[in-house]
Coordinates of N, CA and C in Angstrom, one line a residue:
M25 N 0.8 -1.1 -0.1 CA -0.1 -0.1 0.0 C 0.9 1.2 0.0
Q26 N 0.5 2.2 -0.8 CA 1.5 3.2 -0.9 C 0.5 4.3 -0.1
L27 N 1.4 5.1 0.8 CA 0.6 6.2 1.4 C 1.4 7.6 1.2
I28 N 0.6 8.6 0.9 CA 1.1 9.7 1.0 C 1.3 10.7 2.3
G29 N 2.5 11.1 2.7 CA 2.6 11.6 4.0 C 2.6 10.3 5.1
R30 N 2.5 10.8 6.6 CA 2.3 10.1 7.7 C 0.9 9.9 8.0
H31 N 0.7 8.6 8.4 CA -0.6 8.5 9.0 C -0.5 7.9 10.5
G32 N -1.8 7.5 11.1 CA -1.7 7.1 12.5 C -1.4 7.9 13.3
I33 N -0.6 7.5 14.5 CA -0.3 8.6 15.3 C 0.8 9.5 15.0
G34 N 0.7 10.7 15.1 CA 1.7 11.7 14.6 C 1.2 13.0 13.9
R35 N 1.9 13.4 13.2 CA 1.4 14.6 12.0 C 1.5 13.9 10.8
M36 N 0.5 14.4 10.1 CA 0.6 14.2 8.6 C 0.8 15.6 7.9
K37 N 1.9 15.1 6.8 CA 2.2 16.3 6.0 C 1.2 16.4 4.9
C38 N 0.5 17.6 4.8 CA -0.7 17.9 3.6 C 0.2 18.1 2.4
V39 N -0.2 17.4 1.4 CA 0.4 17.5 0.2 C -0.4 18.0 -1.0
G40 N -1.6 17.9 -0.8 CA -2.4 18.4 -1.9 C -2.2 17.5 -3.2
H41 N -3.1 17.7 -4.2 CA -3.2 16.8 -5.3 C -2.2 17.1 -6.0
L42 N -1.4 15.6 -6.1 CA -0.2 15.4 -6.9 C -0.6 14.8 -8.3
L43 N 0.2 15.4 -9.5 CA -0.1 14.7 -10.8 C 0.6 13.4 -10.9
A44 N -0.2 12.5 -11.7 CA 0.4 11.4 -11.9 C 1.5 11.5 -13.0
R45 N 2.4 10.5 -13.1 CA 3.6 10.5 -13.8 C 3.0 10.3 -15.3
E46 N 3.9 10.9 -16.2 CA 3.6 10.8 -17.8 C 3.1 9.5 -18.1
G47 N 1.9 9.6 -18.9 CA 1.1 8.3 -19.2 C 0.3 7.9 -18.4
T48 N 0.2 8.2 -17.1 CA -0.7 7.6 -16.2 C -2.1 8.3 -15.9
L49 N -3.0 7.9 -15.8 CA -4.2 8.6 -15.3 C -4.4 8.7 -13.9
K50 N -5.1 9.3 -13.4 CA -5.7 9.4 -11.9 C -7.0 9.5 -11.7
I51 N -7.7 8.7 -10.9 CA -9.2 8.9 -10.7 C -9.0 9.1 -9.1
N52 N -9.6 10.3 -8.7 CA -9.9 10.3 -7.4 C -11.4 10.4 -7.2
F53 N -11.8 9.9 -6.0 CA -12.9 9.5 -5.6 C -13.4 9.9 -3.9
D54 N -14.7 10.3 -3.9 CA -15.2 10.8 -2.6 C -16.4 10.7 -2.5
V55 N -17.0 11.0 -1.2 CA -18.5 10.9 -0.9 C -18.8 12.2 0.1
A56 N -20.0 12.5 -0.1 CA -20.5 13.5 0.9 C -22.1 13.1 1.3
V57 N -22.0 13.3 2.7 CA -23.0 12.8 3.2 C -24.0 14.0 3.7
K58 N -25.0 13.8 3.1 CA -26.1 14.9 3.7 C -27.5 14.6 3.5
E59 N -28.3 14.8 4.6 CA -29.8 14.7 4.7 C -30.3 12.9 4.3
G60 N -29.7 12.0 4.7 CA -29.9 10.5 4.5 C -29.6 10.2 2.7
N61 N -28.6 10.9 2.5 CA -28.4 10.6 1.2 C -26.8 10.5 0.9
L62 N -25.9 9.8 0.0 CA -24.4 9.6 0.1 C -24.5 10.4 -1.5
F63 N -23.6 11.1 -1.5 CA -23.5 11.9 -2.8 C -22.0 11.4 -3.5
L64 N -21.9 10.6 -4.3 CA -20.4 10.1 -5.0 C -19.9 10.9 -6.0
A65 N -18.5 10.9 -6.0 CA -18.1 11.6 -7.2 C -16.8 10.9 -7.6
A66 N -16.5 10.7 -8.8 CA -15.1 10.3 -9.2 C -14.6 11.4 -10.5
V67 N -13.5 11.7 -10.3 CA -12.9 12.5 -11.2 C -11.6 12.0 -11.9
C68 N -11.6 12.0 -13.1 CA -10.4 11.1 -13.9 C -9.8 12.3 -14.6
R69 N -8.2 12.3 -14.3 CA -7.5 13.5 -15.2 C -6.2 12.6 -15.5
N70 N -5.8 13.2 -16.7 CA -4.6 12.8 -17.4 C -3.4 13.1 -16.3
S71 N -2.0 12.8 -17.0 CA -0.9 13.4 -16.3 C -0.6 14.8 -16.2
S72 N -1.3 15.8 -17.1 CA -1.0 17.2 -17.0 C -2.3 17.9 -16.1
G73 N -3.0 17.1 -15.5 CA -4.3 17.3 -14.7 C -5.5 17.9 -15.5
A74 N -5.3 17.8 -16.8 CA -6.6 18.0 -17.4 C -7.9 16.8 -17.0
I75 N -8.9 17.5 -17.0 CA -10.3 16.5 -16.7 C -10.7 15.8 -18.0
L76 N -10.6 14.5 -17.7 CA -11.0 13.7 -18.8 C -12.5 13.2 -18.7
H77 N -12.8 13.0 -17.5 CA -14.3 12.4 -17.2 C -14.6 12.5 -16.1
I78 N -15.7 13.1 -15.5 CA -16.5 13.2 -14.1 C -17.4 12.4 -14.0
R79 N -17.6 11.4 -12.8 CA -18.8 10.9 -12.6 C -19.6 11.0 -11.3
T80 N -20.7 11.4 -11.0 CA -21.1 11.3 -9.8 C -22.7 10.5 -9.9
N81 N -22.9 10.5 -8.6 CA -24.3 9.6 -8.5 C -24.7 10.0 -7.0
Q82 N -26.2 9.6 -6.7 CA -26.8 9.8 -5.3 C -27.4 8.3 -5.0
V83 N -27.0 7.9 -3.9 CA -27.7 6.8 -3.2 C -28.6 7.3 -1.8
R84 N -29.4 6.4 -1.3 CA -29.9 6.5 -0.1 C -29.1 6.1 0.9
G85 N -28.7 6.7 2.0 CA -27.7 6.1 3.2 C -27.1 7.4 3.8
S86 N -26.5 7.0 5.0 CA -26.0 8.0 5.7 C -24.7 7.5 6.5
Q87 N -24.0 6.4 5.9 CA -23.0 6.0 6.6 C -21.5 6.0 5.7
P88 N -20.8 7.0 6.0 CA -19.6 7.5 5.3 C -18.8 6.3 4.8
P89 N -18.4 5.3 5.7 CA -17.9 4.2 5.3 C -18.4 3.6 3.8
K90 N -19.5 3.2 3.7 CA -20.5 2.8 2.7 C -20.4 3.5 1.6
G91 N -20.6 5.0 1.9 CA -20.4 5.9 0.7 C -18.9 5.9 0.1
E92 N -18.0 6.0 1.0 CA -16.7 5.8 0.3 C -16.5 4.5 -0.6
A93 N -17.0 3.4 0.0 CA -17.0 1.9 -0.8 C -17.7 2.1 -2.0
L94 N -18.7 2.9 -1.9 CA -19.7 2.8 -3.3 C -18.8 3.7 -4.3
A95 N -18.3 5.0 -3.8 CA -17.7 5.9 -4.6 C -16.4 5.1 -5.3
A96 N -15.6 4.4 -4.5 CA -14.5 3.8 -4.9 C -15.3 2.8 -6.2
R97 N -15.9 1.9 -5.8 CA -16.5 0.9 -6.8 C -17.1 1.8 -8.0
M98 N -17.6 3.0 -8.0 CA -18.0 3.9 -9.0 C -16.7 4.3 -10.1
A99 N -15.7 4.7 -9.3 CA -14.4 5.0 -9.7 C -14.0 4.0 -10.6
F100 N -13.6 2.7 -10.2 CA -13.0 1.5 -10.8 C -14.1 1.2 -12.1
A101 N -15.4 1.6 -12.0 CA -16.3 1.4 -13.2 C -16.0 2.4 -14.2
L102 N -15.7 3.4 -13.8 CA -15.2 4.5 -14.7 C -14.0 4.3 -15.3
G103 N -12.9 3.6 -14.7 CA -11.8 3.3 -15.1 C -12.0 2.1 -16.2
M104 N -13.1 1.6 -16.5 CA -13.0 0.7 -17.3 C -13.4 1.5 -18.8
L105 N -13.6 2.6 -18.8 CA -13.5 3.6 -20.0 C -11.8 3.6 -20.6
F106 N -11.2 3.5 -19.7 CA -9.7 3.5 -20.1 C -9.1 2.4 -19.7
T107 N -9.5 1.1 -20.1 CA -8.8 -0.2 -19.9 C -7.4 -0.4 -20.4
D108 N -7.1 0.5 -21.2 CA -5.7 0.4 -22.1 C -4.5 1.4 -21.1
C109 N -4.9 2.0 -20.3 CA -4.1 2.8 -19.5 C -3.8 2.2 -18.0
E110 N -2.8 2.7 -17.7 CA -2.1 2.7 -16.3 C -3.0 3.7 -15.6
I111 N -3.6 3.2 -14.4 CA -4.5 4.1 -13.6 C -4.0 3.9 -12.1
I112 N -4.2 5.1 -11.3 CA -4.0 5.2 -10.1 C -5.4 5.6 -9.4
F113 N -5.9 5.1 -8.6 CA -7.2 5.3 -7.8 C -6.8 5.9 -6.7
E114 N -7.3 7.0 -6.3 CA -7.0 7.6 -5.0 C -8.5 8.0 -4.2
G115 N -8.5 7.7 -3.2 CA -9.4 8.0 -1.9 C -8.9 8.4 -0.7
D116 N -9.6 9.0 0.1 CA -9.2 9.7 1.5 C -9.5 8.8 2.5
S117 N -10.1 7.5 2.4 CA -10.5 6.6 3.3 C -9.5 5.7 3.7
L118 N -8.6 5.7 4.5 CA -7.5 4.7 4.8 C -8.1 3.4 5.1
I119 N -9.2 3.3 5.9 CA -9.6 2.2 6.2 C -10.2 1.1 5.1
L120 N -10.8 1.9 4.2 CA -11.1 1.1 2.7 C -10.1 0.7 2.0
V121 N -9.0 1.6 1.8 CA -7.8 1.1 1.2 C -7.0 0.1 1.7
H122 N -7.1 0.3 3.1 CA -6.4 -1.1 3.9 C -7.1 -2.1 3.6
Q123 N -8.6 -2.2 3.5 CA -9.3 -3.3 3.6 C -9.2 -4.0 1.9
V124 N -9.2 -3.2 1.0 CA -9.0 -3.6 -0.3 C -7.4 -4.1 -0.6
V125 N -6.5 -3.6 -0.2 CA -4.9 -4.0 -0.7 C -4.5 -5.2 0.3
N126 N -5.1 -5.4 1.5 CA -4.5 -6.3 2.1 C -5.4 -7.5 2.2
E127 N -5.1 -8.4 1.3 CA -6.0 -9.7 1.1 C -6.4 -10.4 2.3
E128 N -5.4 -10.5 3.3 CA -5.6 -11.4 4.6 C -6.5 -10.7 5.4
C129 N -6.9 -9.5 5.1 CA -7.8 -8.5 5.8 C -9.4 -9.2 5.5
I130 N -10.2 -9.2 6.4 CA -11.5 -9.7 6.2 C -12.3 -8.4 6.2
P131 N -12.8 -8.0 5.1 CA -13.7 -7.1 4.9 C -14.7 -6.6 6.0
D132 N -15.0 -5.4 6.4 CA -15.9 -4.9 7.3 C -17.3 -5.2 6.6
W133 N -18.1 -6.1 7.4 CA -19.7 -6.6 6.6 C -20.4 -5.5 5.8
L134 N -20.2 -4.3 6.4 CA -20.8 -3.3 5.5 C -20.2 -2.7 4.1
I135 N -19.0 -2.9 3.8 CA -18.5 -2.7 2.6 C -17.8 -3.8 1.9
E136 N -18.1 -5.1 2.7 CA -17.6 -6.5 1.6 C -17.9 -6.7 0.4
G137 N -18.9 -6.4 -0.1 CA -19.4 -6.5 -1.5 C -18.4 -5.5 -2.2
E138 N -18.3 -4.3 -2.0 CA -17.6 -3.2 -2.7 C -16.0 -3.6 -2.6
V139 N -15.6 -4.2 -1.6 CA -14.2 -4.3 -1.4 C -13.9 -5.5 -2.3
E140 N -14.5 -6.6 -2.2 CA -14.3 -7.7 -3.0 C -14.5 -7.4 -4.4
T141 N -15.6 -6.5 -4.9 CA -15.6 -6.2 -6.4 C -14.3 -5.3 -6.9
I142 N -13.8 -4.4 -6.1 CA -12.6 -3.7 -6.2 C -11.2 -4.5 -6.3
R143 N -11.3 -5.6 -5.5 CA -10.1 -6.5 -5.5 C -10.2 -7.2 -6.8
Q144 N -11.4 -7.5 -7.2 CA -11.6 -8.1 -8.8 C -11.2 -7.4 -10.0
F145 N -11.6 -6.1 -9.7 CA -11.0 -5.2 -11.0 C -9.4 -5.1 -10.6
L146 N -8.8 -5.1 -9.6 CA -7.3 -4.8 -9.3 C -6.7 -6.3 -10.0
M147 N -7.3 -7.4 -9.9 CA -6.7 -8.8 -10.3 C -6.9 -8.7 -11.6
E148 N -7.8 -8.1 -12.3 CA -8.2 -8.0 -13.8 C -7.4 -7.0 -14.8
Q149 N -6.9 -5.9 -13.9 CA -6.5 -5.0 -14.5 C -5.0 -4.8 -13.8
P150 N -4.1 -5.2 -14.0 CA -2.7 -5.3 -13.2 C -2.1 -4.0 -13.3
A151 N -2.3 -3.0 -14.4 CA -1.6 -1.7 -14.4 C -2.4 -0.7 -13.6
W152 N -3.4 -1.0 -12.7 CA -4.1 -0.3 -11.9 C -3.8 -0.5 -10.5
K153 N -3.6 0.5 -9.7 CA -3.2 0.7 -8.3 C -4.3 1.3 -7.4
L154 N -4.6 1.1 -6.3 CA -5.4 2.0 -5.4 C -4.5 2.4 -4.2
Q155 N -4.5 3.6 -4.0 CA -3.9 4.2 -2.7 C -4.6 5.4 -2.2
W156 N -3.9 5.5 -0.9 CA -4.5 6.6 0.0 C -4.0 8.0 -0.4
T157 N -5.1 9.2 -0.2 CA -4.4 10.2 -0.1 C -5.1 11.1 0.6
P158 N -4.4 12.1 1.5 CA -5.1 13.0 2.5 C -6.2 13.8 2.0
R159 N -7.2 14.3 2.6 CA -8.4 14.9 2.1 C -8.0 16.2 1.5
E160 N -6.8 16.9 1.6 CA -6.3 17.7 0.7 C -6.0 17.5 -0.6
G161 N -5.7 16.1 -1.0 CA -5.4 15.7 -2.3 C -6.5 15.0 -3.1
D162 N -7.7 15.3 -2.3 CA -9.2 14.7 -2.9 C -10.2 15.9 -2.8
E163 N -9.8 17.2 -2.9 CA -10.8 18.1 -2.8 C -11.6 18.3 -3.8
M164 N -11.4 18.3 -5.1 CA -12.1 18.4 -6.2 C -13.2 17.3 -6.3
A165 N -12.7 16.0 -5.9 CA -13.9 15.0 -5.7 C -14.7 15.3 -4.6
H166 N -14.4 15.7 -3.6 CA -15.1 16.0 -2.5 C -16.3 17.0 -2.8
Q167 N -15.6 18.3 -3.4 CA -16.6 19.3 -3.7 C -17.5 18.8 -5.0
L168 N -17.2 17.8 -5.9 CA -18.0 17.4 -6.8 C -19.1 16.3 -6.0
A169 N -19.0 15.7 -5.2 CA -19.4 14.7 -4.8 C -20.9 15.3 -4.3
S170 N -21.1 16.6 -3.7 CA -22.3 17.1 -3.4 C -23.0 18.1 -4.4
L171 N -22.3 18.0 -5.8 CA -22.7 19.0 -6.7 C -24.1 18.3 -7.6
S172 N -24.0 17.2 -8.1 CA -24.9 16.7 -8.9 C -25.0 15.2 -9.0
V173 N -25.9 14.8 -9.9 CA -26.1 13.2 -10.1 C -25.8 13.0 -11.8
G174 N -25.2 11.7 -12.1 CA -24.7 11.5 -13.5 C -23.5 11.8 -13.9
D175 N -23.3 12.1 -15.3 CA -22.0 12.3 -15.8 C -22.1 13.9 -16.1
L176 N -21.0 14.4 -16.0 CA -21.0 16.1 -16.2 C -20.4 16.3 -17.1
S177 N -20.5 17.5 -17.8 CA -19.5 18.2 -19.0 C -18.7 18.8 -18.5
R178 N -17.4 19.1 -18.5 CA -16.8 20.0 -17.9 C -17.1 21.3 -17.8
D179 N -17.8 21.8 -18.8 CA -18.4 23.1 -19.0 C -19.5 23.6 -17.9
C180 N -20.0 22.3 -17.4 CA -21.2 22.6 -16.3 C -20.6 22.9 -14.9
I181 N -19.2 22.5 -14.6 CA -18.7 22.7 -13.3 C -18.1 24.1 -13.2
P182 N -18.7 24.4 -12.0 CA -18.1 26.0 -11.6 C -16.6 26.1 -11.5
I183 N -16.2 27.2 -12.1 CA -14.7 27.6 -12.2 C -13.8 27.4 -11.0
D184 N -14.4 27.7 -9.9 CA -13.7 27.8 -8.5 C -13.4 26.2 -8.0
I185 N -14.3 25.1 -8.7 CA -13.9 23.8 -8.3 C -12.9 23.3 -9.4
V186 N -13.1 23.5 -10.9 CA -12.2 23.2 -11.9 C -10.7 23.6 -11.4
S187 N -10.5 24.7 -10.8 CA -9.5 25.3 -10.3 C -9.0 25.0 -8.9
S188 N -9.8 24.2 -8.2 CA -9.5 23.9 -6.7 C -8.0 23.3 -6.5
D189 N -7.6 22.6 -7.3 CA -6.3 21.9 -7.2 C -5.3 22.7 -7.8
D190 N -5.4 23.8 -8.7 CA -4.5 24.5 -9.3 C -3.2 24.9 -8.6
S191 N -3.3 25.1 -7.1 CA -2.3 25.6 -6.8 C -1.3 24.6 -6.2
V192 N -1.5 23.6 -6.3 CA -0.6 22.3 -6.1 C -0.2 21.4 -7.3
S193 N -1.1 21.6 -8.2 CA -1.0 20.7 -9.3 C 0.1 20.8 -10.1
S194 N 1.2 21.5 -10.1 CA 2.3 21.7 -10.6 C 3.2 20.6 -10.2
R195 N 3.0 20.1 -8.8 CA 3.9 19.1 -8.2 C 3.6 17.7 -8.9
R196 N 4.2 16.6 -9.3 CA 4.2 15.3 -9.8 C 4.3 14.4 -8.7
A197 N 3.7 13.3 -8.6 CA 4.1 12.1 -7.7 C 4.7 11.3 -8.7
D198 N 5.9 10.6 -7.8 CA 6.7 9.6 -8.5 C 5.8 8.3 -8.1
V199 N 4.9 8.2 -8.5 CA 4.1 6.8 -8.0 C 4.1 5.7 -9.1

């Protein structure tokens, strides 16, 4: 499992969104919980940071772990549009990432189906990786999670959301 910054007890270094290396796509995912609904979002960007596709959805529910798992599964389904590419999937739920990448770990009953589905995606697509990122590295996905339902055109996204990662997007991750 690859982690950005430190986790657990101690301080975490906030690094913001990092670009993927050349030729690699990155799909960030997140959930927002509001009024008994889970708002899911996944954002696919190329190595220059340009948005290639955004997918959102809304489901009934109020449990953030379930929402994170559903958003991750939706992100992997979005990845199927780009099966010929190396893709890094990033989310800010360390618990979810841990349960997916550690096969010895028995998934929490609430998200077991999503964990098993994501593990299957990773087995079938060896060029895909799942990793954790701090919340600051997932800001666009989080903002989009509460915005809309369905596929969005880039032109429909408020400019302040489109540019929310620009201040740190010049940094590139060596992933």
